[in-house]
Short mmCIF file of C-alpha atoms in Angstrom, two decimals:
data_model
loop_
_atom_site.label_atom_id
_atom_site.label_comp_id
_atom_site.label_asym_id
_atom_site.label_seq_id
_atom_site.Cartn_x
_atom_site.Cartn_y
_atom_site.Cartn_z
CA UNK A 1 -17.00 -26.57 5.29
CA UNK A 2 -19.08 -27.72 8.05
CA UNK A 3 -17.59 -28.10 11.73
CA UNK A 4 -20.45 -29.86 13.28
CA UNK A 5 -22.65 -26.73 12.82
CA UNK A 6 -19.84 -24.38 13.29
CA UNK A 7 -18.49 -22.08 10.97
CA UNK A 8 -14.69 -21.12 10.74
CA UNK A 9 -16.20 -17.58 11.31
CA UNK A 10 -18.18 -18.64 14.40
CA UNK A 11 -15.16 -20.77 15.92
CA UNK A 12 -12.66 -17.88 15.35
CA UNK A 13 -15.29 -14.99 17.04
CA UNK A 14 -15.91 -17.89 20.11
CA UNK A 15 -11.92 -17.86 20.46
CA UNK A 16 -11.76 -14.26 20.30
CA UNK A 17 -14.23 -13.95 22.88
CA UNK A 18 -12.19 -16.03 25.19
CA UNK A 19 -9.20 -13.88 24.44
CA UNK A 20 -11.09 -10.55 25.02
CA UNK A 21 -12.73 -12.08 28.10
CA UNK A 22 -9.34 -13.55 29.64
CA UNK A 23 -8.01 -10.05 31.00
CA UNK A 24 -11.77 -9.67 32.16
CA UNK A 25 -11.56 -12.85 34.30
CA UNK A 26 -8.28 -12.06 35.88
CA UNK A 27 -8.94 -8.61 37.03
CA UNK A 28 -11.74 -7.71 39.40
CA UNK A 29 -12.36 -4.24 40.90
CA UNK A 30 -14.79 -2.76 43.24
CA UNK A 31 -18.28 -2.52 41.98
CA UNK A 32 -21.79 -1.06 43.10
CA UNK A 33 -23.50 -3.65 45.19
CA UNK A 34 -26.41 -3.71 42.45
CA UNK A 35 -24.28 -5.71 39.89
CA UNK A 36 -21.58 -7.63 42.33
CA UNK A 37 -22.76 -10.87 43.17
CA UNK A 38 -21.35 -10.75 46.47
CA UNK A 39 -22.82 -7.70 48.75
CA UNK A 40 -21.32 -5.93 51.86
CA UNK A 41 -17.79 -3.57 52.00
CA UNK A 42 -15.62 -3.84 49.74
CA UNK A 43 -17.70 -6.00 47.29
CA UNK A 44 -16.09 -6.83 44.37
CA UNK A 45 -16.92 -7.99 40.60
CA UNK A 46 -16.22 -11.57 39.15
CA UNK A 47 -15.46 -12.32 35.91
CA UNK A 48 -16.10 -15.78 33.67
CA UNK A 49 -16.73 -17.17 30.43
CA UNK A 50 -18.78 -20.34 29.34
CA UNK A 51 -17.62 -22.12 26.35
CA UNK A 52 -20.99 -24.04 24.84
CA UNK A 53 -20.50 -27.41 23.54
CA UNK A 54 -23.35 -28.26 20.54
CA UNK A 55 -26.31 -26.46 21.65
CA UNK A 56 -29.32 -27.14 19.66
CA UNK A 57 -30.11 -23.84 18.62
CA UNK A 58 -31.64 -22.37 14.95
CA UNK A 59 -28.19 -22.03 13.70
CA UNK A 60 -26.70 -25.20 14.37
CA UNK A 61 -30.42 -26.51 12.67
CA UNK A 62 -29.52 -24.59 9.53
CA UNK A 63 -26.36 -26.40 10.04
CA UNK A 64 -27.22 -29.66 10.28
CA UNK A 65 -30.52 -30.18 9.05
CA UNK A 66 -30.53 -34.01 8.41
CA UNK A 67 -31.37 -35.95 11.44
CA UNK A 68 -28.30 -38.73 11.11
CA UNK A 69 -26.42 -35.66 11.29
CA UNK A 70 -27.74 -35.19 14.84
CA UNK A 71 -27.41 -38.18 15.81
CA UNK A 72 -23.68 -38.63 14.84
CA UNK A 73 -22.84 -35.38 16.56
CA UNK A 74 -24.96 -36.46 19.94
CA UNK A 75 -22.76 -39.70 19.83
CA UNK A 76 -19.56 -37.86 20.32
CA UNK A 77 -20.64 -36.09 23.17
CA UNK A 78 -19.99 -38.20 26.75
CA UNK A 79 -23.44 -37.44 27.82
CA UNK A 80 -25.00 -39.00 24.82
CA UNK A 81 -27.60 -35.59 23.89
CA UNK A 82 -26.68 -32.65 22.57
CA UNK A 83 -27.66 -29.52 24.50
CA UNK A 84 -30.18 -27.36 25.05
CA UNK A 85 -30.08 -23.20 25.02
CA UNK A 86 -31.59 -23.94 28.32
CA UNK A 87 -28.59 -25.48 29.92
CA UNK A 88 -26.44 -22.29 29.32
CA UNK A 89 -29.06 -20.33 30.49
CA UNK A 90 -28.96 -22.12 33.59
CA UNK A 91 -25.49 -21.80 33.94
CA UNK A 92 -25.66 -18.03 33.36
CA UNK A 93 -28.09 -17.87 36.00
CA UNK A 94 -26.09 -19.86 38.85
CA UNK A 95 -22.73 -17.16 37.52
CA UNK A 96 -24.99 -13.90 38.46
CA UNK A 97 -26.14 -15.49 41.75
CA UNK A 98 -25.09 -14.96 45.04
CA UNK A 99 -24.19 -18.62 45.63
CA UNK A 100 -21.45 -18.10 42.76
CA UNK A 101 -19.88 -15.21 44.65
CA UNK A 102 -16.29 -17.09 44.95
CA UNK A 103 -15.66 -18.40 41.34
CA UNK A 104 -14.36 -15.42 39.24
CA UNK A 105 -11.32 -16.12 36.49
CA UNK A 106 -12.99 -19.12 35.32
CA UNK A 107 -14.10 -20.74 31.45
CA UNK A 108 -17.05 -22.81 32.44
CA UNK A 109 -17.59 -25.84 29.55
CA UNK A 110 -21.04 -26.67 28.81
CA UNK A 111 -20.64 -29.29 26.36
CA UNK A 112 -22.01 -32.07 28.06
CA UNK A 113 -18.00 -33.48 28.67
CA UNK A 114 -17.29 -33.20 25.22
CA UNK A 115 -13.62 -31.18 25.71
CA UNK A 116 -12.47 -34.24 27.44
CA UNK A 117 -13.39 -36.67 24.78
CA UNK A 118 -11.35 -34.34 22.24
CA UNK A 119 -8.03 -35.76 21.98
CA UNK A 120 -5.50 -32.79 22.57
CA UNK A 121 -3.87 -31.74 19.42
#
């Protein structure tokens, strides 16, 4: 069965992920200065997730290789395109920087607003 690109194997390692990472988020500790994102005494780690919407990527391709099949995915998503592996990158980038020193237990969605166009089940 196809999910959009997403197997039932895929969706149940991304929610396991989230489950493993939850404990992560919540607890912080002291770290060396080299891998904290905030420096000085007393620096400590942060911990987040992202959660990806439909990234465009060689598996979700394989996935979906007819074009309408794009299209009717990209029309679900608020932002009208689907996304790029870029756009997670970017947002890994900005979580490893110092100017994301303050945000720790947090599951950043990049999905282009798609979880709030999902009606809650």
């Amino acid at each position: 069965m196809n999910f959009g690109g997403w197997s039932p194997r895929y969706c149940r390692g991304a929610r396991l992920d989230r489950k493993v990472a939850g404990p992560l988020r919540v607890t912080s500790g002291p770290c060396s200065p080299q891998w904290c994102t905030n420096s000085g005494s007393g620096a400590r780690w942060t911990g987040n997730s992202i959660s990806p919407g439909y990234i465009v990527t060689e598996m979700f391709d394989a996935a979906n290789p007819d074009p309408a099949s794009h299209d009717a995915i990209r029309s679900q998503v608020p932002l009208g395109r689907l996304g790029q592996a870029q756009d997670v990158a970017e947002t890994v980038a900005f979580l490893l920087s110092p100017r994301a020193s303050y945000i720790t237990a947090q599951d950043i969605a990049v999905d282009g607003g798609l979880v709030t166009a999902v009606p809650a089940s």
